[in-house]
Amino acid sequence: MLEQARSLFHGRYTKYPAVYGVAPGRVEVLGNHTDYNGGYVMSAAIDRVTIVAVGKSDSVRCRVFAQQKGVEASFALDAVQRDPHDRWADYVKGVVVELQKAGVPVEPFEAVVTGNVPIGAGVSSSASLEVATAVALLELHGAELSRWDVARLCRRAENEFVGMPCGILDQFSSLFGEEDSILFLDTRTEEHEALPLPAGSFGLILFHSMAQHALVSGDYATRYRECMEATAWFRERLGEHVQLLRDVSWEEFLRWEAQIPEPLRRRARHVISENQRVLDGREALHCGDIARLGELMFASHESSRVDYENSTPELDVLVNLAKQHGAIGARLTGAGWGGATINLVQEAQMEEFALQVAEEYTRRTGIEPGVYRCHIAQGARALRE
Ligand code: GLA
């Protein structure tokens, strides 16, 4: 793929790139919509990457060509603006703006974006584009930032420039991925840990439902607002220490459950119980108890479906089929309202499982799902030509 990026770059700009930023997509294993609530997440970087090849330019404008879309965006560094017709380029531009704010003297550049992270499948192609852009431009300008700083910078790009109030899960996972390990993160304290999966015996399969039901960013922002309202409701009753839903314990939730109005009750129940599921999942992995991790994944999906209402009929069909066909665990992954499910499956059953679930899904819905075998891979890196 690097070779492809290299020749694509040469074809467009008649020279070779100086640097490549390579950043993986991710799967969210547990911890759905917990990150912007200061909670816990479990995730993994996967072996599908976005590559941003860059080189300095003699022109005053920056040019970025996206191979998957077949379009080029161009902009001047002193007037970087959003473009509703080129939303993909906002992720690149947002990172450029944040790098400038961080004091990196970004010079005009040319870039080519390529890769194999499926778009719209809930594996965060957007964060992988942000992170690949950031690590490439840092290397190109000989600037250094810690991995945490890069993660935060990319999140700010998405919050402030793109306008999506996401948490840090996606950017963190793309940067901190470790081969064959599931990542645990406490988004409040930034404590994190790589938990090795028992070797060889389990694998991850992603089913892309190919059915997007609503304007995801609108629903996402609504849930974000509801969580902040639920937080304020608890703050009034429990005290100023409640800054995010992370600060409400399950026991406290149960004590107040009858009083809190809907839909805040269900939104809070999802986030607070999901935090506990991530902690239980971490414990399960510490003990090598994969069956327990699987149960928690199914329970997480149920909580998303009923309480957070970010599932879709298609995602529910996929999770039910996964259960029937012997998955250890399955759930929607990422924002929801379409996108994909992640399935934890015994290595020996993977092929048969994927085939059966995909066939049955098509029979029931008339839709052919995207099927991806995900290997857990290392995080982002920059490479020099
Ligand atoms: C999207 C966001 C993440 C996280 C997940 C849901 O992927 O970008 O920050 O909130 O949804 O857990």
mmCIF file of C-alpha atoms and ligand atoms in Angstrom:
data_model
loop_
_atom_site.group_PDB
_atom_site.id
_atom_site.type_symbol
_atom_site.label_atom_id
_atom_site.label_comp_id
_atom_site.label_asym_id
_atom_site.label_seq_id
_atom_site.Cartn_x
_atom_site.Cartn_y
_atom_site.Cartn_z
ATOM 1 C CA MET A 1 0.000 0.000 0.000
ATOM 2 C CA LEU A 2 2.944 2.324 0.674
ATOM 3 C CA GLU A 3 4.099 1.615 -2.845
ATOM 4 C CA GLN A 4 0.649 2.528 -4.124
ATOM 5 C CA ALA A 5 0.712 5.822 -2.178
ATOM 6 C CA ARG A 6 4.191 6.527 -3.515
ATOM 7 C CA SER A 7 3.306 6.057 -7.171
ATOM 8 C CA LEU A 8 -0.008 7.878 -6.785
ATOM 9 C CA PHE A 9 1.875 10.818 -5.314
ATOM 10 C CA HIS A 10 4.389 10.730 -8.133
ATOM 11 C CA GLY A 11 1.645 10.535 -10.733
ATOM 12 C CA ARG A 12 -0.002 13.688 -9.403
ATOM 13 C CA TYR A 13 2.900 15.847 -8.298
ATOM 14 C CA THR A 14 5.779 14.463 -10.452
ATOM 15 C CA LYS A 15 8.004 13.893 -7.432
ATOM 16 C CA TYR A 16 8.128 11.416 -4.546
ATOM 17 C CA PRO A 17 6.707 12.089 -1.086
ATOM 18 C CA ALA A 18 9.083 12.811 1.805
ATOM 19 C CA VAL A 19 7.051 11.152 4.562
ATOM 20 C CA TYR A 20 4.192 8.694 5.067
ATOM 21 C CA GLY A 21 1.795 8.807 8.001
ATOM 22 C CA VAL A 22 0.243 5.400 8.617
ATOM 23 C CA ALA A 23 -2.651 5.118 11.078
ATOM 24 C CA PRO A 24 -5.038 2.218 11.742
ATOM 25 C CA GLY A 25 -8.798 2.124 12.195
ATOM 26 C CA ARG A 26 -10.124 0.687 15.435
ATOM 27 C CA VAL A 27 -12.814 -1.501 16.878
ATOM 28 C CA GLU A 28 -14.548 -0.605 20.102
ATOM 29 C CA VAL A 29 -14.736 -3.833 22.109
ATOM 30 C CA LEU A 30 -16.654 -2.447 25.113
ATOM 31 C CA GLY A 31 -17.446 1.040 26.372
ATOM 32 C CA ASN A 32 -20.116 2.516 24.129
ATOM 33 C CA HIS A 33 -20.472 6.295 24.425
ATOM 34 C CA THR A 34 -18.564 6.249 27.689
ATOM 35 C CA ASP A 35 -15.581 8.287 26.505
ATOM 36 C CA TYR A 36 -17.095 11.789 26.480
ATOM 37 C CA ASN A 37 -18.625 10.920 29.846
ATOM 38 C CA GLY A 38 -15.171 10.556 31.417
ATOM 39 C CA GLY A 39 -15.551 6.775 31.563
ATOM 40 C CA TYR A 40 -13.757 3.601 30.532
ATOM 41 C CA VAL A 41 -13.276 1.994 27.142
ATOM 42 C CA MET A 42 -11.837 -1.183 25.648
ATOM 43 C CA SER A 43 -10.726 -1.124 22.045
ATOM 44 C CA ALA A 44 -8.169 -2.380 19.556
ATOM 45 C CA ALA A 45 -6.397 -0.981 16.524
ATOM 46 C CA ILE A 46 -6.948 -3.156 13.456
ATOM 47 C CA ASP A 47 -4.838 -4.097 10.443
ATOM 48 C CA ARG A 48 -6.545 -1.597 8.164
ATOM 49 C CA VAL A 49 -4.811 1.706 7.746
ATOM 50 C CA THR A 50 -5.087 5.142 6.258
ATOM 51 C CA ILE A 51 -1.895 6.373 4.608
ATOM 52 C CA VAL A 52 -1.151 10.040 4.122
ATOM 53 C CA ALA A 53 1.891 10.621 1.895
ATOM 54 C CA VAL A 54 3.217 14.180 2.091
ATOM 55 C CA GLY A 55 5.935 16.399 0.695
ATOM 56 C CA LYS A 56 6.642 20.121 0.869
ATOM 57 C CA SER A 57 5.297 22.218 -1.965
ATOM 58 C CA ASP A 58 6.713 25.183 -3.910
ATOM 59 C CA SER A 59 3.259 26.651 -4.309
ATOM 60 C CA VAL A 60 1.487 28.733 -1.635
ATOM 61 C CA ARG A 61 -1.516 26.435 -1.476
ATOM 62 C CA CYS A 62 -1.764 22.966 0.027
ATOM 63 C CA ARG A 63 -3.164 20.189 -2.151
ATOM 64 C CA VAL A 64 -4.631 16.962 -0.810
ATOM 65 C CA PHE A 65 -5.847 14.196 -3.101
ATOM 66 C CA ALA A 66 -8.109 11.474 -1.675
ATOM 67 C CA GLN A 67 -7.704 8.324 -3.726
ATOM 68 C CA GLN A 68 -10.844 6.577 -2.403
ATOM 69 C CA LYS A 69 -13.010 9.562 -3.330
ATOM 70 C CA GLY A 70 -11.087 10.531 -6.452
ATOM 71 C CA VAL A 71 -11.129 14.226 -5.512
ATOM 72 C CA GLU A 72 -8.606 16.889 -4.584
ATOM 73 C CA ALA A 73 -8.997 19.658 -2.010
ATOM 74 C CA SER A 74 -6.757 22.700 -1.964
ATOM 75 C CA PHE A 75 -6.438 25.478 0.597
ATOM 76 C CA ALA A 76 -4.195 28.329 1.744
ATOM 77 C CA LEU A 77 -2.571 27.993 5.163
ATOM 78 C CA ASP A 78 -3.612 31.457 6.332
ATOM 79 C CA ALA A 79 -7.304 30.843 5.590
ATOM 80 C CA VAL A 80 -8.170 27.228 6.334
ATOM 81 C CA GLN A 81 -11.923 26.829 6.113
ATOM 82 C CA ARG A 82 -14.506 24.098 6.290
ATOM 83 C CA ASP A 83 -16.047 22.970 3.062
ATOM 84 C CA PRO A 84 -19.511 21.339 3.178
ATOM 85 C CA HIS A 85 -18.846 19.796 -0.261
ATOM 86 C CA ASP A 86 -15.588 18.201 0.809
ATOM 87 C CA ARG A 87 -16.306 16.964 4.324
ATOM 88 C CA TRP A 88 -13.474 14.405 4.224
ATOM 89 C CA ALA A 89 -10.939 17.222 3.795
ATOM 90 C CA ASP A 90 -12.170 18.870 7.008
ATOM 91 C CA TYR A 91 -10.380 16.153 8.987
ATOM 92 C CA VAL A 92 -7.094 17.056 7.311
ATOM 93 C CA LYS A 93 -7.682 20.800 7.587
ATOM 94 C CA GLY A 94 -8.756 20.525 11.236
ATOM 95 C CA VAL A 95 -5.461 18.827 12.060
ATOM 96 C CA VAL A 96 -3.521 21.507 10.156
ATOM 97 C CA VAL A 97 -5.262 24.238 12.170
ATOM 98 C CA GLU A 98 -4.560 22.478 15.461
ATOM 99 C CA LEU A 99 -0.903 21.910 14.532
ATOM 100 C CA GLN A 100 -0.614 25.624 13.793
ATOM 101 C CA LYS A 101 -2.197 26.434 17.165
ATOM 102 C CA ALA A 102 0.287 24.079 18.830
ATOM 103 C CA GLY A 103 3.114 26.157 17.328
ATOM 104 C CA VAL A 104 4.148 23.861 14.477
ATOM 105 C CA PRO A 105 5.123 26.194 11.584
ATOM 106 C CA VAL A 106 3.233 24.254 8.917
ATOM 107 C CA GLU A 107 4.499 25.012 5.398
ATOM 108 C CA PRO A 108 2.600 24.431 2.155
ATOM 109 C CA PHE A 109 2.456 20.730 1.333
ATOM 110 C CA GLU A 110 1.095 18.262 -1.145
ATOM 111 C CA ALA A 111 -0.524 15.058 0.012
ATOM 112 C CA VAL A 112 -2.166 11.891 -1.156
ATOM 113 C CA VAL A 113 -4.591 9.959 1.050
ATOM 114 C CA THR A 114 -5.055 6.266 0.472
ATOM 115 C CA GLY A 115 -5.724 3.136 2.515
ATOM 116 C CA ASN A 116 -8.097 0.282 3.228
ATOM 117 C CA VAL A 117 -10.111 1.382 6.266
ATOM 118 C CA PRO A 118 -13.744 0.883 5.242
ATOM 119 C CA ILE A 119 -15.593 4.201 5.329
ATOM 120 C CA GLY A 120 -18.833 4.434 7.314
ATOM 121 C CA ALA A 121 -18.336 0.994 8.856
ATOM 122 C CA GLY A 122 -17.884 2.172 12.429
ATOM 123 C CA VAL A 123 -14.131 1.547 12.490
ATOM 124 C CA SER A 124 -13.216 5.199 12.556
ATOM 125 C CA SER A 125 -11.771 5.950 9.182
ATOM 126 C CA SER A 126 -12.043 9.612 10.207
ATOM 127 C CA ALA A 127 -9.771 9.318 13.247
ATOM 128 C CA SER A 128 -7.286 7.276 11.217
ATOM 129 C CA LEU A 129 -7.203 10.113 8.665
ATOM 130 C CA GLU A 130 -6.641 12.698 11.406
ATOM 131 C CA VAL A 131 -3.898 10.690 13.069
ATOM 132 C CA ALA A 132 -2.139 9.775 9.795
ATOM 133 C CA THR A 133 -2.201 13.459 8.812
ATOM 134 C CA ALA A 134 -0.855 14.574 12.182
ATOM 135 C CA VAL A 135 2.039 12.111 12.383
ATOM 136 C CA ALA A 136 2.974 12.750 8.730
ATOM 137 C CA LEU A 137 3.009 16.542 9.095
ATOM 138 C CA LEU A 138 4.900 16.410 12.398
ATOM 139 C CA GLU A 139 7.595 14.262 10.795
ATOM 140 C CA LEU A 140 7.672 16.443 7.672
ATOM 141 C CA HIS A 141 8.356 19.535 9.802
ATOM 142 C CA GLY A 142 10.739 17.790 12.186
ATOM 143 C CA ALA A 143 8.396 18.571 15.096
ATOM 144 C CA GLU A 144 7.740 16.241 18.010
ATOM 145 C CA LEU A 145 4.699 15.734 20.207
ATOM 146 C CA SER A 146 3.916 12.945 22.638
ATOM 147 C CA ARG A 147 1.373 10.350 21.545
ATOM 148 C CA TRP A 148 -1.093 11.765 24.056
ATOM 149 C CA ASP A 149 -0.623 15.245 22.683
ATOM 150 C CA VAL A 150 -1.267 13.963 19.176
ATOM 151 C CA ALA A 151 -4.405 12.129 20.357
ATOM 152 C CA ARG A 152 -5.750 15.237 22.091
ATOM 153 C CA LEU A 153 -4.849 17.460 19.147
ATOM 154 C CA CYS A 154 -6.734 15.199 16.726
ATOM 155 C CA ARG A 155 -9.738 15.076 19.019
ATOM 156 C CA ARG A 156 -9.766 18.888 19.167
ATOM 157 C CA ALA A 157 -9.613 18.973 15.362
ATOM 158 C CA GLU A 158 -12.763 16.878 15.281
ATOM 159 C CA ASN A 159 -14.550 18.717 18.112
ATOM 160 C CA GLU A 160 -13.739 22.219 16.996
ATOM 161 C CA PHE A 161 -13.122 22.172 13.257
ATOM 162 C CA VAL A 162 -15.305 19.297 12.084
ATOM 163 C CA GLY A 163 -17.880 20.042 14.792
ATOM 164 C CA MET A 164 -18.411 16.508 16.127
ATOM 165 C CA PRO A 165 -18.406 16.295 19.966
ATOM 166 C CA CYS A 166 -16.584 12.938 20.040
ATOM 167 C CA GLY A 167 -14.492 11.617 22.906
ATOM 168 C CA ILE A 168 -10.873 10.402 22.700
ATOM 169 C CA LEU A 169 -11.526 6.694 22.060
ATOM 170 C CA ASP A 170 -10.824 6.648 18.325
ATOM 171 C CA GLN A 171 -7.717 8.808 18.292
ATOM 172 C CA PHE A 172 -6.286 7.043 21.345
ATOM 173 C CA SER A 173 -6.820 3.604 19.812
ATOM 174 C CA SER A 174 -5.269 4.584 16.483
ATOM 175 C CA LEU A 175 -2.148 5.865 18.260
ATOM 176 C CA PHE A 176 -1.714 3.375 21.093
ATOM 177 C CA GLY A 177 -2.656 0.106 19.352
ATOM 178 C CA GLU A 178 -0.553 -2.948 20.189
ATOM 179 C CA GLU A 179 -0.467 -6.184 18.248
ATOM 180 C CA ASP A 180 -2.719 -8.919 19.679
ATOM 181 C CA SER A 181 -3.738 -6.812 22.659
ATOM 182 C CA ILE A 182 -6.970 -5.177 23.676
ATOM 183 C CA LEU A 183 -6.484 -1.664 25.009
ATOM 184 C CA PHE A 184 -8.069 -0.492 28.228
ATOM 185 C CA LEU A 185 -8.360 3.255 28.827
ATOM 186 C CA ASP A 186 -9.627 5.362 31.685
ATOM 187 C CA THR A 187 -10.493 8.520 29.759
ATOM 188 C CA ARG A 188 -10.525 10.625 32.939
ATOM 189 C CA THR A 189 -7.081 9.752 34.321
ATOM 190 C CA GLU A 190 -5.619 8.641 30.965
ATOM 191 C CA GLU A 191 -4.394 5.468 32.667
ATOM 192 C CA HIS A 192 -4.180 2.776 30.015
ATOM 193 C CA GLU A 193 -3.072 -0.776 29.611
ATOM 194 C CA ALA A 194 -2.624 -3.303 26.798
ATOM 195 C CA LEU A 195 -4.271 -6.612 27.698
ATOM 196 C CA PRO A 196 -2.924 -9.507 25.606
ATOM 197 C CA LEU A 197 -5.531 -11.808 24.073
ATOM 198 C CA PRO A 198 -4.782 -15.482 24.656
ATOM 199 C CA ALA A 199 -2.788 -16.314 21.486
ATOM 200 C CA GLY A 200 -4.198 -17.984 18.424
ATOM 201 C CA SER A 201 -7.527 -19.147 19.745
ATOM 202 C CA PHE A 202 -9.892 -16.213 19.132
ATOM 203 C CA GLY A 203 -10.473 -13.747 16.398
ATOM 204 C CA LEU A 204 -12.518 -10.669 15.605
ATOM 205 C CA ILE A 205 -14.949 -10.368 12.725
ATOM 206 C CA LEU A 206 -16.619 -7.139 11.745
ATOM 207 C CA PHE A 207 -19.931 -7.151 9.916
ATOM 208 C CA HIS A 208 -20.779 -3.875 8.227
ATOM 209 C CA SER A 209 -24.588 -3.725 8.165
ATOM 210 C CA MET A 210 -24.500 -1.454 5.072
ATOM 211 C CA ALA A 211 -27.525 0.369 6.476
ATOM 212 C CA GLN A 212 -27.134 3.870 7.832
ATOM 213 C CA HIS A 213 -30.367 5.020 9.407
ATOM 214 C CA ALA A 214 -30.046 8.620 10.322
ATOM 215 C CA LEU A 215 -27.759 11.551 10.272
ATOM 216 C CA VAL A 216 -25.295 10.058 12.743
ATOM 217 C CA SER A 217 -23.674 13.332 13.742
ATOM 218 C CA GLY A 218 -27.075 14.827 14.679
ATOM 219 C CA ASP A 219 -28.013 11.839 16.842
ATOM 220 C CA TYR A 220 -24.563 11.795 18.373
ATOM 221 C CA ALA A 221 -24.823 15.448 19.367
ATOM 222 C CA THR A 222 -28.282 14.803 20.845
ATOM 223 C CA ARG A 223 -26.962 11.974 23.010
ATOM 224 C CA TYR A 224 -24.019 14.113 24.043
ATOM 225 C CA ARG A 225 -26.421 16.836 25.172
ATOM 226 C CA GLU A 226 -28.664 14.361 27.000
ATOM 227 C CA CYS A 227 -25.662 13.000 28.897
ATOM 228 C CA MET A 228 -24.654 16.517 29.946
ATOM 229 C CA GLU A 229 -28.244 17.166 31.085
ATOM 230 C CA ALA A 230 -28.263 13.933 33.089
ATOM 231 C CA THR A 231 -24.937 14.980 34.624
ATOM 232 C CA ALA A 232 -26.375 18.370 35.666
ATOM 233 C CA TRP A 233 -29.427 16.586 37.145
ATOM 234 C CA PHE A 234 -27.191 14.403 39.324
ATOM 235 C CA ARG A 235 -24.907 17.323 40.186
ATOM 236 C CA GLU A 236 -27.855 19.159 41.720
ATOM 237 C CA ARG A 237 -28.600 16.175 43.925
ATOM 238 C CA LEU A 238 -25.191 14.644 44.667
ATOM 239 C CA GLY A 239 -22.941 17.690 44.684
ATOM 240 C CA GLU A 240 -20.386 19.625 42.691
ATOM 241 C CA HIS A 241 -18.005 16.664 42.379
ATOM 242 C CA VAL A 242 -20.293 15.300 39.647
ATOM 243 C CA GLN A 243 -18.588 16.711 36.561
ATOM 244 C CA LEU A 244 -19.463 13.894 34.170
ATOM 245 C CA LEU A 245 -21.569 10.722 34.384
ATOM 246 C CA ARG A 246 -18.389 8.899 35.337
ATOM 247 C CA ASP A 247 -18.804 10.494 38.782
ATOM 248 C CA VAL A 248 -22.155 8.781 39.437
ATOM 249 C CA SER A 249 -21.856 5.270 40.864
ATOM 250 C CA TRP A 250 -24.246 2.474 39.964
ATOM 251 C CA GLU A 251 -25.570 2.493 43.561
ATOM 252 C CA GLU A 252 -26.253 6.220 43.363
ATOM 253 C CA PHE A 253 -27.991 5.754 40.052
ATOM 254 C CA LEU A 254 -30.261 3.065 41.516
ATOM 255 C CA ARG A 255 -31.119 5.299 44.461
ATOM 256 C CA TRP A 256 -32.320 8.083 42.140
ATOM 257 C CA GLU A 257 -33.531 5.989 39.233
ATOM 258 C CA ALA A 258 -37.227 6.445 39.958
ATOM 259 C CA GLN A 259 -36.974 10.249 40.042
ATOM 260 C CA ILE A 260 -34.820 11.114 37.044
ATOM 261 C CA PRO A 261 -36.984 11.966 34.011
ATOM 262 C CA GLU A 262 -36.893 10.100 30.697
ATOM 263 C CA PRO A 263 -35.007 9.906 28.425
ATOM 264 C CA LEU A 264 -32.219 10.972 30.806
ATOM 265 C CA ARG A 265 -32.889 7.902 32.979
ATOM 266 C CA ARG A 266 -32.150 5.452 30.180
ATOM 267 C CA ARG A 267 -29.201 7.411 28.812
ATOM 268 C CA ALA A 268 -27.593 7.526 32.269
ATOM 269 C CA ARG A 269 -28.385 3.862 32.907
ATOM 270 C CA HIS A 270 -26.580 2.923 29.708
ATOM 271 C CA VAL A 271 -23.449 4.975 30.394
ATOM 272 C CA ILE A 272 -23.132 4.081 34.076
ATOM 273 C CA SER A 273 -23.752 0.350 33.569
ATOM 274 C CA GLU A 274 -21.455 0.339 30.534
ATOM 275 C CA ASN A 275 -18.626 1.754 32.632
ATOM 276 C CA GLN A 276 -19.038 -1.170 34.996
ATOM 277 C CA ARG A 277 -19.033 -3.602 32.064
ATOM 278 C CA VAL A 278 -15.687 -2.240 30.887
ATOM 279 C CA LEU A 279 -14.189 -2.685 34.350
ATOM 280 C CA ASP A 280 -15.601 -6.223 34.486
ATOM 281 C CA GLY A 281 -14.225 -6.884 30.992
ATOM 282 C CA ARG A 282 -10.779 -5.785 32.062
ATOM 283 C CA GLU A 283 -10.975 -8.125 35.047
ATOM 284 C CA ALA A 284 -12.138 -10.944 32.759
ATOM 285 C CA LEU A 285 -9.134 -10.452 30.466
ATOM 286 C CA HIS A 286 -6.775 -10.358 33.443
ATOM 287 C CA CYS A 287 -8.114 -13.807 34.347
ATOM 288 C CA GLY A 288 -8.156 -15.033 30.719
ATOM 289 C CA ASP A 289 -11.943 -15.441 30.977
ATOM 290 C CA ILE A 290 -13.004 -14.916 27.357
ATOM 291 C CA ALA A 291 -16.489 -16.310 27.904
ATOM 292 C CA ARG A 292 -17.169 -13.555 30.451
ATOM 293 C CA LEU A 293 -15.888 -10.903 28.058
ATOM 294 C CA GLY A 294 -18.300 -12.256 25.455
ATOM 295 C CA GLU A 295 -21.279 -12.083 27.842
ATOM 296 C CA LEU A 296 -20.412 -8.473 28.595
ATOM 297 C CA MET A 297 -20.358 -7.673 24.881
ATOM 298 C CA PHE A 298 -23.853 -9.086 24.410
ATOM 299 C CA ALA A 299 -25.051 -7.172 27.482
ATOM 300 C CA SER A 300 -23.492 -3.989 26.112
ATOM 301 C CA HIS A 301 -25.422 -4.347 22.875
ATOM 302 C CA GLU A 302 -28.670 -4.865 24.764
ATOM 303 C CA SER A 303 -28.014 -1.706 26.765
ATOM 304 C CA SER A 304 -27.302 0.266 23.574
ATOM 305 C CA ARG A 305 -30.420 -1.084 21.947
ATOM 306 C CA VAL A 306 -32.826 -0.481 24.808
ATOM 307 C CA ASP A 307 -31.388 2.418 26.791
ATOM 308 C CA TYR A 308 -29.181 4.423 24.454
ATOM 309 C CA GLU A 309 -31.304 3.726 21.379
ATOM 310 C CA ASN A 310 -28.351 3.882 19.033
ATOM 311 C CA SER A 311 -28.839 0.466 17.452
ATOM 312 C CA THR A 312 -30.782 -0.313 14.271
ATOM 313 C CA PRO A 313 -32.936 -3.310 13.272
ATOM 314 C CA GLU A 314 -30.082 -4.466 11.006
ATOM 315 C CA LEU A 315 -27.480 -4.330 13.787
ATOM 316 C CA ASP A 316 -29.888 -6.241 16.040
ATOM 317 C CA VAL A 317 -30.317 -8.939 13.374
ATOM 318 C CA LEU A 318 -26.526 -9.245 13.105
ATOM 319 C CA VAL A 319 -26.067 -9.599 16.869
ATOM 320 C CA ASN A 320 -28.883 -12.154 17.169
ATOM 321 C CA LEU A 321 -27.468 -14.198 14.301
ATOM 322 C CA ALA A 322 -24.032 -14.047 15.895
ATOM 323 C CA LYS A 323 -25.480 -15.465 19.104
ATOM 324 C CA GLN A 324 -27.281 -18.249 17.240
ATOM 325 C CA HIS A 325 -24.152 -19.182 15.322
ATOM 326 C CA GLY A 326 -21.914 -19.494 18.348
ATOM 327 C CA ALA A 327 -20.110 -16.154 18.748
ATOM 328 C CA ILE A 328 -18.475 -15.737 22.148
ATOM 329 C CA GLY A 329 -19.673 -12.131 22.111
ATOM 330 C CA ALA A 330 -21.089 -9.574 19.679
ATOM 331 C CA ARG A 331 -22.257 -5.968 19.806
ATOM 332 C CA LEU A 332 -22.521 -2.817 17.772
ATOM 333 C CA THR A 333 -19.216 -0.974 17.628
ATOM 334 C CA GLY A 334 -18.677 2.777 17.458
ATOM 335 C CA ALA A 335 -21.294 5.505 17.354
ATOM 336 C CA GLY A 336 -24.179 3.295 16.193
ATOM 337 C CA TRP A 337 -27.291 4.252 14.169
ATOM 338 C CA GLY A 338 -25.912 1.988 11.462
ATOM 339 C CA GLY A 339 -22.337 0.945 10.889
ATOM 340 C CA ALA A 340 -21.047 -2.374 12.118
ATOM 341 C CA THR A 341 -21.012 -5.109 14.732
ATOM 342 C CA ILE A 342 -17.879 -6.611 16.234
ATOM 343 C CA ASN A 343 -17.846 -10.346 16.883
ATOM 344 C CA LEU A 344 -15.538 -12.354 19.090
ATOM 345 C CA VAL A 345 -15.304 -15.859 17.646
ATOM 346 C CA GLN A 346 -13.319 -19.074 18.216
ATOM 347 C CA GLU A 347 -10.506 -19.172 15.700
ATOM 348 C CA ALA A 348 -11.516 -22.599 14.355
ATOM 349 C CA GLN A 349 -15.089 -21.461 13.646
ATOM 350 C CA MET A 350 -14.373 -18.138 12.027
ATOM 351 C CA GLU A 351 -14.839 -18.942 8.360
ATOM 352 C CA GLU A 352 -17.986 -20.944 8.794
ATOM 353 C CA PHE A 353 -19.400 -18.383 11.216
ATOM 354 C CA ALA A 354 -18.790 -15.465 8.854
ATOM 355 C CA LEU A 355 -20.349 -17.314 5.960
ATOM 356 C CA GLN A 356 -23.458 -18.394 7.850
ATOM 357 C CA VAL A 357 -24.166 -15.041 9.484
ATOM 358 C CA ALA A 358 -23.638 -13.142 6.232
ATOM 359 C CA GLU A 359 -25.917 -15.485 4.270
ATOM 360 C CA GLU A 360 -28.669 -15.424 6.844
ATOM 361 C CA TYR A 361 -28.434 -11.631 7.163
ATOM 362 C CA THR A 362 -28.894 -11.230 3.416
ATOM 363 C CA ARG A 363 -31.812 -13.654 3.449
ATOM 364 C CA ARG A 364 -33.568 -11.682 6.175
ATOM 365 C CA THR A 365 -32.804 -8.107 5.152
ATOM 366 C CA GLY A 366 -32.008 -8.272 1.449
ATOM 367 C CA ILE A 367 -28.692 -6.542 2.185
ATOM 368 C CA GLU A 368 -25.257 -7.981 1.600
ATOM 369 C CA PRO A 369 -23.099 -7.156 4.622
ATOM 370 C CA GLY A 370 -19.440 -6.186 4.476
ATOM 371 C CA VAL A 371 -17.397 -8.903 6.194
ATOM 372 C CA TYR A 372 -13.954 -8.106 7.550
ATOM 373 C CA ARG A 373 -11.618 -10.339 9.474
ATOM 374 C CA CYS A 374 -9.755 -7.967 11.830
ATOM 375 C CA HIS A 375 -6.288 -8.682 13.110
ATOM 376 C CA ILE A 376 -5.300 -6.589 16.091
ATOM 377 C CA ALA A 377 -2.439 -4.400 15.003
ATOM 378 C CA GLN A 378 0.019 -1.767 16.143
ATOM 379 C CA GLY A 379 -0.752 1.940 16.342
ATOM 380 C CA ALA A 380 0.205 4.842 14.085
ATOM 381 C CA ARG A 381 3.694 5.621 12.839
ATOM 382 C CA ALA A 382 5.505 7.962 10.467
ATOM 383 C CA LEU A 383 7.942 6.617 7.876
ATOM 384 C CA ARG A 384 10.491 8.580 5.850
ATOM 385 C CA GLU A 385 10.929 7.936 2.153
HETATM 386 C C1 GLA B 1 -17.616 7.426 17.954
HETATM 387 C C2 GLA B 1 -16.836 8.554 18.626
HETATM 388 C C3 GLA B 1 -16.105 8.034 19.867
HETATM 389 C C4 GLA B 1 -17.066 7.288 20.804
HETATM 390 C C5 GLA B 1 -17.882 6.259 20.020
HETATM 391 C C6 GLA B 1 -18.979 5.633 20.852
HETATM 392 O O1 GLA B 1 -16.739 6.471 17.452
HETATM 393 O O2 GLA B 1 -15.920 9.134 17.736
HETATM 394 O O3 GLA B 1 -15.480 9.108 20.539
HETATM 395 O O4 GLA B 1 -17.901 8.189 21.487
HETATM 396 O O5 GLA B 1 -18.501 6.845 18.875
HETATM 397 O O6 GLA B 1 -18.457 4.948 21.932
#
